Each structure stands twice: as C-alpha cells, then as structure tokens.
Amino acid sequence: MKYSQTIGILAAIGIIIISFLPWSFIPSIHLEIRGMQTAGTDFGKPALLNIILSGLAIIFFAIPTIWAKRWNVLFTAINMAWAVRNFILISTCIFGDCPEAKPALYLLLVFAGIMLLMSLLPRLHKLKTKK
C-alpha cells in the first residue's frame, strides 16, 4: 500500500495524544480517568506502554528495511493487545460501580487496530535488501 507507512505513523501519533485525554468517568466518586493520570485508583499509568510501543512503531515505520517491518508487526501487535487490555481494565464494572467510557477509550482501540493493519501492509518495492 502506498501510504501505509504514513497512515501508521499518524495512528501512532494519535495513540500518543489519546493517552492524555479522558478515557472514562466514575460517577459514584466523581473521578475522571485518563491514560496517564489515574489518581484515586490502582490502575497505575495504563497508557505508558502504549506510548512507548507507539514511539518504537513510528521509528520502525520510518526505517525502509525488511527487518524493521518485521519487528514493527511485533510491536504493533503487542500495542493492540495492550490497548484491548486497557479497554477491558478501564471500562469494566467493579463491585457494581460502572464507569462511563469516553470516546478516547474507543479511539485507542481504533488507532491500535489501524497501526496493526498498516504494519501488515508495508510498502515493499522500495525496501533495502541485502544482495
């Protein structure tokens, strides 16, 4: 695909931006949960690994070699799995207290899926190979 690398980089940047937006709201304790700010819960910083893996994916999307494209599939697959984990963790009801999921939590899954798809469709005719 001609623009797969550019779309993948834009999706990775989108994940980095989404990590700082509100992901959910717990109405019973009036608490807003963000990817990097979960004060009042035991979630830690769930978006930290997404940010690290997205940064690595940006680098590997930009490197025009076969080995970089292969490693990028691994990094984007782990990023997708971590995004699904975050979605389940943040949106699950705990002890009858159900949070309200915000659009950024859904966008996290969408952008992680786009990144994974774009890593599976690299631009192959311009890659450097060993001869």
Short mmCIF file of N, CA and C in Angstrom, two decimals:
data_model
loop_
_atom_site.label_atom_id
_atom_site.label_comp_id
_atom_site.label_asym_id
_atom_site.label_seq_id
_atom_site.Cartn_x
_atom_site.Cartn_y
_atom_site.Cartn_z
N MET A 1 0.84 -1.18 0.00
CA MET A 1 0.00 0.00 0.00
C MET A 1 0.88 1.24 0.00
N LYS A 2 0.53 2.20 -0.78
CA LYS A 2 1.37 3.36 -0.99
C LYS A 2 1.54 4.23 0.25
N TYR A 3 0.47 4.44 1.00
CA TYR A 3 0.51 5.35 2.14
C TYR A 3 0.44 4.63 3.49
N SER A 4 0.71 3.34 3.51
CA SER A 4 0.56 2.58 4.75
C SER A 4 1.51 3.07 5.85
N GLN A 5 2.71 3.44 5.49
CA GLN A 5 3.67 3.89 6.50
C GLN A 5 3.25 5.23 7.09
N THR A 6 2.76 6.13 6.26
CA THR A 6 2.30 7.44 6.74
C THR A 6 1.06 7.30 7.62
N ILE A 7 0.13 6.46 7.20
CA ILE A 7 -1.08 6.23 8.00
C ILE A 7 -0.72 5.60 9.33
N GLY A 8 0.23 4.66 9.33
CA GLY A 8 0.67 4.02 10.57
C GLY A 8 1.32 5.01 11.52
N ILE A 9 2.13 5.91 10.98
CA ILE A 9 2.77 6.93 11.82
C ILE A 9 1.71 7.87 12.41
N LEU A 10 0.73 8.27 11.60
CA LEU A 10 -0.33 9.15 12.10
C LEU A 10 -1.18 8.46 13.17
N ALA A 11 -1.44 7.17 13.00
CA ALA A 11 -2.19 6.43 14.02
C ALA A 11 -1.38 6.33 15.31
N ALA A 12 -0.07 6.15 15.21
CA ALA A 12 0.78 6.09 16.40
C ALA A 12 0.79 7.43 17.13
N ILE A 13 0.87 8.51 16.38
CA ILE A 13 0.80 9.84 16.99
C ILE A 13 -0.57 10.04 17.65
N GLY A 14 -1.62 9.54 17.00
CA GLY A 14 -2.96 9.61 17.58
C GLY A 14 -3.05 8.88 18.92
N ILE A 15 -2.41 7.72 19.03
CA ILE A 15 -2.41 6.98 20.29
C ILE A 15 -1.69 7.77 21.37
N ILE A 16 -0.58 8.40 21.02
CA ILE A 16 0.16 9.21 22.00
C ILE A 16 -0.70 10.36 22.49
N ILE A 17 -1.43 11.01 21.60
CA ILE A 17 -2.31 12.11 22.00
C ILE A 17 -3.47 11.60 22.85
N ILE A 18 -4.06 10.49 22.45
CA ILE A 18 -5.20 9.92 23.18
C ILE A 18 -4.82 9.51 24.59
N SER A 19 -3.56 9.20 24.80
CA SER A 19 -3.11 8.77 26.13
C SER A 19 -3.27 9.86 27.19
N PHE A 20 -3.42 11.09 26.78
CA PHE A 20 -3.56 12.19 27.72
C PHE A 20 -5.00 12.74 27.78
N LEU A 21 -5.92 12.13 27.05
CA LEU A 21 -7.32 12.53 27.06
C LEU A 21 -8.11 11.70 28.07
N PRO A 22 -9.30 12.15 28.48
CA PRO A 22 -10.12 11.36 29.41
C PRO A 22 -10.60 10.06 28.77
N TRP A 23 -10.42 8.95 29.49
CA TRP A 23 -10.84 7.65 29.00
C TRP A 23 -12.18 7.22 29.58
N SER A 24 -12.40 7.51 30.84
CA SER A 24 -13.67 7.15 31.46
C SER A 24 -13.94 8.04 32.66
N PHE A 25 -15.19 7.96 33.13
CA PHE A 25 -15.62 8.74 34.28
C PHE A 25 -16.38 7.82 35.23
N ILE A 26 -15.97 7.83 36.50
CA ILE A 26 -16.65 7.03 37.51
C ILE A 26 -17.57 7.98 38.27
N PRO A 27 -18.89 7.89 38.04
CA PRO A 27 -19.81 8.87 38.62
C PRO A 27 -19.96 8.78 40.14
N SER A 28 -19.81 7.61 40.72
CA SER A 28 -20.05 7.48 42.16
C SER A 28 -19.01 8.23 42.99
N ILE A 29 -17.79 8.33 42.50
CA ILE A 29 -16.74 9.05 43.24
C ILE A 29 -16.29 10.31 42.49
N HIS A 30 -16.99 10.65 41.41
CA HIS A 30 -16.68 11.84 40.61
C HIS A 30 -15.21 11.88 40.21
N LEU A 31 -14.77 10.82 39.55
CA LEU A 31 -13.36 10.68 39.18
C LEU A 31 -13.23 10.45 37.69
N GLU A 32 -12.39 11.27 37.06
CA GLU A 32 -12.12 11.13 35.64
C GLU A 32 -10.79 10.39 35.47
N ILE A 33 -10.80 9.34 34.67
CA ILE A 33 -9.60 8.54 34.45
C ILE A 33 -9.02 8.87 33.08
N ARG A 34 -7.74 9.20 33.07
CA ARG A 34 -7.01 9.44 31.83
C ARG A 34 -5.96 8.34 31.68
N GLY A 35 -5.37 8.23 30.51
CA GLY A 35 -4.39 7.19 30.28
C GLY A 35 -3.14 7.32 31.13
N MET A 36 -2.73 8.53 31.43
CA MET A 36 -1.52 8.74 32.22
C MET A 36 -1.83 9.33 33.59
N GLN A 37 -3.10 9.47 33.92
CA GLN A 37 -3.47 10.10 35.19
C GLN A 37 -4.68 9.35 35.77
N THR A 38 -4.40 8.46 36.71
CA THR A 38 -5.47 7.65 37.30
C THR A 38 -5.47 7.78 38.82
N ALA A 39 -5.28 8.97 39.31
CA ALA A 39 -5.28 9.20 40.76
C ALA A 39 -6.61 8.76 41.36
N GLY A 40 -6.54 8.10 42.50
CA GLY A 40 -7.74 7.60 43.15
C GLY A 40 -8.07 6.17 42.80
N THR A 41 -7.30 5.56 41.91
CA THR A 41 -7.50 4.15 41.54
C THR A 41 -6.16 3.43 41.64
N ASP A 42 -6.21 2.13 41.46
CA ASP A 42 -4.98 1.33 41.46
C ASP A 42 -4.55 0.94 40.05
N PHE A 43 -4.91 1.73 39.05
CA PHE A 43 -4.62 1.40 37.66
C PHE A 43 -3.18 1.72 37.26
N GLY A 44 -2.51 2.60 37.98
CA GLY A 44 -1.16 3.00 37.59
C GLY A 44 -1.22 3.94 36.41
N LYS A 45 -0.33 3.73 35.43
CA LYS A 45 -0.32 4.51 34.19
C LYS A 45 -0.54 3.53 33.03
N PRO A 46 -1.80 3.21 32.72
CA PRO A 46 -2.05 2.18 31.72
C PRO A 46 -1.60 2.54 30.31
N ALA A 47 -1.46 3.80 29.99
CA ALA A 47 -1.09 4.20 28.63
C ALA A 47 0.41 4.28 28.43
N LEU A 48 1.20 4.09 29.46
CA LEU A 48 2.65 4.24 29.32
C LEU A 48 3.23 3.27 28.30
N LEU A 49 2.82 2.01 28.36
CA LEU A 49 3.33 1.03 27.39
C LEU A 49 2.83 1.35 25.99
N ASN A 50 1.61 1.85 25.86
CA ASN A 50 1.11 2.26 24.54
C ASN A 50 1.96 3.38 23.96
N ILE A 51 2.37 4.32 24.78
CA ILE A 51 3.20 5.43 24.31
C ILE A 51 4.57 4.91 23.86
N ILE A 52 5.18 4.04 24.66
CA ILE A 52 6.50 3.50 24.32
C ILE A 52 6.43 2.69 23.03
N LEU A 53 5.45 1.81 22.92
CA LEU A 53 5.32 0.98 21.72
C LEU A 53 4.96 1.81 20.49
N SER A 54 4.18 2.85 20.67
CA SER A 54 3.86 3.73 19.54
C SER A 54 5.09 4.49 19.07
N GLY A 55 5.93 4.91 20.01
CA GLY A 55 7.18 5.57 19.64
C GLY A 55 8.10 4.63 18.87
N LEU A 56 8.20 3.38 19.32
CA LEU A 56 9.00 2.40 18.58
C LEU A 56 8.41 2.12 17.20
N ALA A 57 7.09 2.05 17.13
CA ALA A 57 6.44 1.81 15.85
C ALA A 57 6.69 2.96 14.87
N ILE A 58 6.69 4.19 15.36
CA ILE A 58 6.99 5.33 14.49
C ILE A 58 8.39 5.18 13.89
N ILE A 59 9.34 4.81 14.72
CA ILE A 59 10.71 4.62 14.24
C ILE A 59 10.76 3.52 13.19
N PHE A 60 10.11 2.38 13.47
CA PHE A 60 10.17 1.26 12.54
C PHE A 60 9.31 1.47 11.29
N PHE A 61 8.27 2.28 11.38
CA PHE A 61 7.54 2.65 10.17
C PHE A 61 8.44 3.48 9.25
N ALA A 62 9.34 4.27 9.82
CA ALA A 62 10.18 5.17 9.04
C ALA A 62 11.41 4.49 8.45
N ILE A 63 11.85 3.38 9.03
CA ILE A 63 13.04 2.69 8.53
C ILE A 63 12.66 1.80 7.34
N PRO A 64 13.28 2.01 6.17
CA PRO A 64 12.88 1.25 4.97
C PRO A 64 13.66 -0.06 4.78
N THR A 65 13.62 -0.95 5.76
CA THR A 65 14.27 -2.25 5.61
C THR A 65 13.28 -3.35 6.00
N ILE A 66 13.56 -4.55 5.51
CA ILE A 66 12.69 -5.70 5.78
C ILE A 66 12.66 -6.02 7.27
N TRP A 67 13.82 -6.03 7.92
CA TRP A 67 13.86 -6.40 9.34
C TRP A 67 13.06 -5.42 10.19
N ALA A 68 13.06 -4.13 9.82
CA ALA A 68 12.29 -3.14 10.57
C ALA A 68 10.79 -3.39 10.42
N LYS A 69 10.36 -3.77 9.23
CA LYS A 69 8.94 -4.04 9.00
C LYS A 69 8.49 -5.28 9.78
N ARG A 70 9.37 -6.27 9.88
CA ARG A 70 9.03 -7.48 10.63
C ARG A 70 8.94 -7.19 12.13
N TRP A 71 9.88 -6.43 12.65
CA TRP A 71 9.82 -6.07 14.07
C TRP A 71 8.62 -5.18 14.36
N ASN A 72 8.25 -4.36 13.39
CA ASN A 72 7.12 -3.45 13.58
C ASN A 72 5.81 -4.23 13.75
N VAL A 73 5.68 -5.35 13.07
CA VAL A 73 4.49 -6.18 13.26
C VAL A 73 4.41 -6.65 14.71
N LEU A 74 5.53 -7.04 15.29
CA LEU A 74 5.55 -7.48 16.68
C LEU A 74 5.15 -6.33 17.62
N PHE A 75 5.76 -5.17 17.44
CA PHE A 75 5.47 -4.04 18.32
C PHE A 75 4.02 -3.57 18.20
N THR A 76 3.48 -3.54 17.00
CA THR A 76 2.10 -3.09 16.84
C THR A 76 1.11 -4.15 17.35
N ALA A 77 1.46 -5.43 17.25
CA ALA A 77 0.59 -6.47 17.80
C ALA A 77 0.54 -6.40 19.33
N ILE A 78 1.69 -6.18 19.96
CA ILE A 78 1.72 -6.01 21.41
C ILE A 78 0.96 -4.75 21.81
N ASN A 79 1.09 -3.69 21.01
CA ASN A 79 0.36 -2.44 21.28
C ASN A 79 -1.15 -2.67 21.19
N MET A 80 -1.58 -3.45 20.22
CA MET A 80 -3.01 -3.75 20.09
C MET A 80 -3.50 -4.55 21.29
N ALA A 81 -2.71 -5.54 21.71
CA ALA A 81 -3.09 -6.35 22.87
C ALA A 81 -3.17 -5.49 24.13
N TRP A 82 -2.24 -4.56 24.27
CA TRP A 82 -2.24 -3.69 25.45
C TRP A 82 -3.43 -2.72 25.40
N ALA A 83 -3.80 -2.27 24.22
CA ALA A 83 -4.97 -1.40 24.08
C ALA A 83 -6.25 -2.15 24.46
N VAL A 84 -6.36 -3.41 24.06
CA VAL A 84 -7.52 -4.22 24.44
C VAL A 84 -7.53 -4.42 25.95
N ARG A 85 -6.36 -4.69 26.52
CA ARG A 85 -6.25 -4.84 27.98
C ARG A 85 -6.70 -3.56 28.68
N ASN A 86 -6.25 -2.41 28.20
CA ASN A 86 -6.65 -1.13 28.81
C ASN A 86 -8.15 -0.91 28.68
N PHE A 87 -8.72 -1.26 27.53
CA PHE A 87 -10.15 -1.10 27.34
C PHE A 87 -10.93 -1.94 28.34
N ILE A 88 -10.51 -3.18 28.51
CA ILE A 88 -11.19 -4.06 29.46
C ILE A 88 -11.00 -3.56 30.89
N LEU A 89 -9.78 -3.17 31.24
CA LEU A 89 -9.48 -2.71 32.59
C LEU A 89 -10.26 -1.45 32.96
N ILE A 90 -10.28 -0.48 32.07
CA ILE A 90 -10.86 0.82 32.38
C ILE A 90 -12.39 0.81 32.29
N SER A 91 -12.97 -0.03 31.43
CA SER A 91 -14.42 0.03 31.23
C SER A 91 -15.21 -1.03 31.99
N THR A 92 -14.53 -1.90 32.73
CA THR A 92 -15.22 -2.97 33.45
C THR A 92 -15.84 -2.46 34.75
N CYS A 93 -17.04 -2.96 35.05
CA CYS A 93 -17.70 -2.63 36.31
C CYS A 93 -16.99 -3.35 37.46
N ILE A 94 -16.74 -2.62 38.54
CA ILE A 94 -16.08 -3.18 39.72
C ILE A 94 -17.00 -2.98 40.92
N PHE A 95 -17.41 -4.07 41.55
CA PHE A 95 -18.28 -4.04 42.73
C PHE A 95 -19.56 -3.25 42.47
N GLY A 96 -20.13 -3.41 41.27
CA GLY A 96 -21.37 -2.73 40.94
C GLY A 96 -21.21 -1.28 40.55
N ASP A 97 -19.99 -0.80 40.48
CA ASP A 97 -19.71 0.58 40.11
C ASP A 97 -19.22 0.61 38.67
N CYS A 98 -20.07 1.04 37.75
CA CYS A 98 -19.74 1.01 36.33
C CYS A 98 -19.29 2.38 35.83
N PRO A 99 -18.08 2.46 35.24
CA PRO A 99 -17.62 3.74 34.70
C PRO A 99 -18.27 4.04 33.35
N GLU A 100 -18.33 5.31 33.03
CA GLU A 100 -18.83 5.75 31.73
C GLU A 100 -17.64 5.89 30.80
N ALA A 101 -17.58 5.06 29.77
CA ALA A 101 -16.46 5.11 28.82
C ALA A 101 -16.58 6.35 27.94
N LYS A 102 -15.46 7.03 27.75
CA LYS A 102 -15.40 8.22 26.91
C LYS A 102 -14.97 7.81 25.49
N PRO A 103 -15.17 8.67 24.50
CA PRO A 103 -14.79 8.33 23.12
C PRO A 103 -13.30 8.04 22.93
N ALA A 104 -12.44 8.64 23.74
CA ALA A 104 -11.00 8.40 23.59
C ALA A 104 -10.64 6.95 23.85
N LEU A 105 -11.37 6.28 24.72
CA LEU A 105 -11.09 4.87 25.00
C LEU A 105 -11.40 4.01 23.78
N TYR A 106 -12.45 4.34 23.06
CA TYR A 106 -12.78 3.62 21.83
C TYR A 106 -11.78 3.97 20.71
N LEU A 107 -11.36 5.23 20.66
CA LEU A 107 -10.37 5.63 19.66
C LEU A 107 -9.03 4.95 19.87
N LEU A 108 -8.70 4.63 21.11
CA LEU A 108 -7.47 3.89 21.40
C LEU A 108 -7.48 2.55 20.67
N LEU A 109 -8.61 1.84 20.73
CA LEU A 109 -8.72 0.56 20.02
C LEU A 109 -8.67 0.75 18.51
N VAL A 110 -9.33 1.77 18.01
CA VAL A 110 -9.37 2.01 16.57
C VAL A 110 -7.97 2.32 16.04
N PHE A 111 -7.25 3.23 16.70
CA PHE A 111 -5.91 3.60 16.23
C PHE A 111 -4.93 2.44 16.38
N ALA A 112 -5.05 1.65 17.43
CA ALA A 112 -4.17 0.49 17.59
C ALA A 112 -4.45 -0.53 16.48
N GLY A 113 -5.71 -0.71 16.12
CA GLY A 113 -6.05 -1.60 15.02
C GLY A 113 -5.53 -1.10 13.69
N ILE A 114 -5.62 0.21 13.46
CA ILE A 114 -5.09 0.80 12.23
C ILE A 114 -3.58 0.61 12.16
N MET A 115 -2.90 0.83 13.29
CA MET A 115 -1.44 0.62 13.31
C MET A 115 -1.08 -0.81 12.96
N LEU A 116 -1.79 -1.77 13.54
CA LEU A 116 -1.52 -3.18 13.27
C LEU A 116 -1.77 -3.51 11.80
N LEU A 117 -2.87 -3.02 11.25
CA LEU A 117 -3.18 -3.27 9.85
C LEU A 117 -2.12 -2.66 8.93
N MET A 118 -1.69 -1.44 9.22
CA MET A 118 -0.69 -0.78 8.38
C MET A 118 0.69 -1.44 8.48
N SER A 119 0.98 -2.06 9.64
CA SER A 119 2.26 -2.77 9.74
C SER A 119 2.23 -4.06 8.95
N LEU A 120 1.04 -4.60 8.71
CA LEU A 120 0.92 -5.81 7.89
C LEU A 120 0.92 -5.51 6.40
N LEU A 121 0.81 -4.24 6.02
CA LEU A 121 0.78 -3.83 4.61
C LEU A 121 1.91 -2.86 4.29
N PRO A 122 3.17 -3.26 4.47
CA PRO A 122 4.26 -2.31 4.22
C PRO A 122 4.47 -2.07 2.73
N ARG A 123 5.10 -0.98 2.44
CA ARG A 123 5.48 -0.65 1.07
C ARG A 123 6.75 -1.43 0.75
N LEU A 124 6.66 -2.46 -0.04
CA LEU A 124 7.77 -3.39 -0.22
C LEU A 124 8.70 -3.07 -1.38
N HIS A 125 8.26 -2.38 -2.37
CA HIS A 125 9.12 -2.22 -3.55
C HIS A 125 10.26 -1.23 -3.33
N LYS A 126 10.27 -0.46 -2.28
CA LYS A 126 11.36 0.48 -2.02
C LYS A 126 12.21 0.06 -0.84
N LEU A 127 12.05 -1.16 -0.34
CA LEU A 127 12.81 -1.60 0.81
C LEU A 127 14.22 -1.99 0.41
N LYS A 128 15.16 -1.72 1.32
CA LYS A 128 16.54 -2.09 1.08
C LYS A 128 16.73 -3.55 1.47
N THR A 129 17.31 -4.33 0.59
CA THR A 129 17.57 -5.74 0.89
C THR A 129 19.05 -6.02 0.69
N LYS A 130 19.54 -7.05 1.36
CA LYS A 130 20.93 -7.46 1.20
C LYS A 130 21.07 -8.25 -0.08
N LYS A 131 22.16 -8.01 -0.83
CA LYS A 131 22.39 -8.73 -2.10
C LYS A 131 23.70 -9.46 -2.04
#
